[in-house]
Amino acid sequence: MITTIDGAFVKRARAEMVARTDLAGRGLARRLSDQMDGWFDALAAHLPDGWALIATGGYAAGLLTPGSDIDVILLHPQKARAKDVTAVAEPIWYPMWDAGMKLSPAAHSVKSLLALASSDLVTATAILRVRRLAGQDDLVTELRAAALDQWRKRPNHWLTELHRISADRWSKYGEVASLLEPDLKDGQGGLRDYDTIRWALAVDRPEISASLEAPFEDLAAPAEQLLATRCELHRLTGKSTNVLLLQDQDAVAEAMGFADADVLMARVSSAARAIDWASERFWWRVERASRKGKGAISTGKVQATLAEGVTVVDDEVEVDVAQAGVDQSLVLRVAAAAAHAGYPISRRTLIQLAATAVDDSATWDERTRNAMVSLLGAGPQLVAAVEALERYDLFSNMLPEWRHVRSLPQRNAFHTYTVDRHLLQTVANAGDLLRQVARPDLLLIGALLHDIGKGYPGDHTAVGVELVERIVPRMGFAADDVDIVRSLVQNHLLLSETAMRRDLADPRTAENVAELIGDPPRLELLRALTEADSLATGPSAWSRWKASLLDELTRNVAAVFAGRVRGSGEVALDDRFGDLVDEVRSTGVLHTHHETADQFDLWVVATPDQRGLFAKIAGTLAVHGIDVVSAQAWTSADGIAVDQFRVSRSGSVATDWKRLETDLRGSVGGTVDVGSRIAQRVRTYSRTHRRAFAAAPPRLEVLISNNASASTTMIDVRAPDAIAVLYRLASAIAGRGLDIRSAKVATLGHEVIDVFYVQRSGRTGAARQVPERDHAVLREELKLALTS
């Protein structure tokens, strides 16, 4: 039994306990709490009748880390005089203060404490769990019951406050799972979130309890991991800090018996992800319950259809596997739909997807590849979608190399995030730059993979190049595209390092960079990737000054290319479509070719060129309700036009290709007015046509430039997906007396990206380009074609 308590004794005994190497984590926290209990038992042994000493906060749970606040409250009678309270309290408080303890004491009557808790969230949550240290038992019992009853009388108020305070804290401290130097207590997914869920559940409302997907007890192990790490951090630093700095991670890892700091941080990240996952989905459902009212957790009503078999039910994405079709692309299709719509994927859906996951080693078909590109193009929402998939190892199942960067810290204070989060953040940033490049799909893939080599031994760039040569072909990209992505990964640091470390005024600088990059399209992609990567690295990695240097370097390299690049870039149609072109030359009439390509149909049309041909083909497809996924157009030197369309294959209605060809012949021959048919279709279906919800709806933008080619004008249109977009654009172009010499069309989720290379009819050389003085008028006519 302790008989004499003074500051020196407490300080010495406390230091001896903290120094014990046989105690760690919860064991140490429990012993420190027990030690404190003994001292308070002695110090408050002679409390007057009607008085009590209680522990609150973490101390009430019987857990004290070496740097924890020691929260105690002295309960006294309602009519106790101030001088009497002081006389009782000071002999308890001062030995602790003299010992340098982080004592946070207070003195209240039960009535005054409840009055304070009625309006103060910190106090209200603190007394939801109290523990008697000394004094009158029934006083503590009375407080405990009254505090809980008071909390439950205003559930909506307290839940709103908890969520608001939590959101502010998340914004301030960031995510524990993805930061290189996380705040273990107050960060998103930290110990405070664990406590906050417990406080929220204490309102004891069925719709709130049902908002937590799994038992609260499932979070005990993740919280234990964070508690143990926090204990060692406090012990080793001798401070009450909750931020696990890079400089402390090796020592903490060694003290906890981990092989190295990477293993420790992976454990911390995994624990925080579990808490953050539960917290995020819990608050999503609580918010829904507050909007819909009691009993609104599950209505089963379909709120929206995002894709075939993919719906929104109770503000979460559900999948009907039978309707959606179990194939290689299903996981990514569901994730893409959820990300673009801004809804979380339900736990039930994730379990279904995990149960139907297919072989991860198989080469992707086009539908899978397009689903991945759509997911990556969803902007910031893609992060939550990928995190949801990874709760069940689904994203890594599609991309096994992802496991090597999962929760992987970067031993570099220059970076803010773990490798996996850095890659996803780079992709999200790249989403803002898609309109600046001709191949947004390759930019997104390059952003996803640019640091994938960091998960393996050796130079991460060299390893990354090797991985790209394995990953990108497996994704089903063509050899030329693989080469471009390889170049992006190989050179992803080139522009940044050159701009910051080389003399940009020296012509050789640009020449050397041009030699490494190879051509203007790769320069365009690399410039965008560099910006996205820098923004995702950290606050010191991007600035206006650095942007200006990169712009100067890019202009210099572009000038080098302008002086040496030659050739028209035309496709050799006789080599690629020889038989079809020969038939047109010999007969002088239209011929078509149809073939299946994975989950898509490929339709090729060859015919003598005529003004508005591309528009007539696109219009005919639109009349038949066929969605164009991508398209390309070429014209040979002798006037044979070849247009290739890749279209979606309907799961329920087979396309009548014979009828389609007949209608096209009528449109080309002038016997079918495709324009009036399109107008009728727009009137019929515009009310029911709904594109996928988008967190950030795409803007309508038209870029016109004569700099992309010596003899053609490039028209780059980025617009929301809608009925007959391609037809309306092509018709407007033809209406201006322009010939489409080549075109590339792509649909990325809710957005279409159409690029046309056009010439003025009957002109030669540079005169074939649209004069810059006419660009503004043409731009407005194209916008009008899509908005009228």
Tab-separated table of N, CA, C and O in Angstrom, residues 141 528 548 776:
chain	number	residue	atom	x	y	z
A	141	THR	N	-22.311	6.416	-10.365
A	141	THR	CA	-23.388	5.715	-11.058
A	141	THR	C	-24.452	6.695	-11.534
A	141	THR	O	-24.967	6.605	-12.657
A	528	ALA	N	2.050	16.737	-69.442
A	528	ALA	CA	0.876	16.578	-68.573
A	528	ALA	C	1.184	15.660	-67.398
A	528	ALA	O	0.800	15.934	-66.255
A	548	SER	N	6.523	27.523	-64.955
A	548	SER	CA	7.056	28.372	-66.029
A	548	SER	C	8.303	27.763	-66.649
A	548	SER	O	8.513	27.855	-67.870
A	776	ALA	N	-12.660	31.253	-84.733
A	776	ALA	CA	-13.649	31.625	-83.722
A	776	ALA	C	-15.067	31.302	-84.189
A	776	ALA	O	-15.891	30.778	-83.428
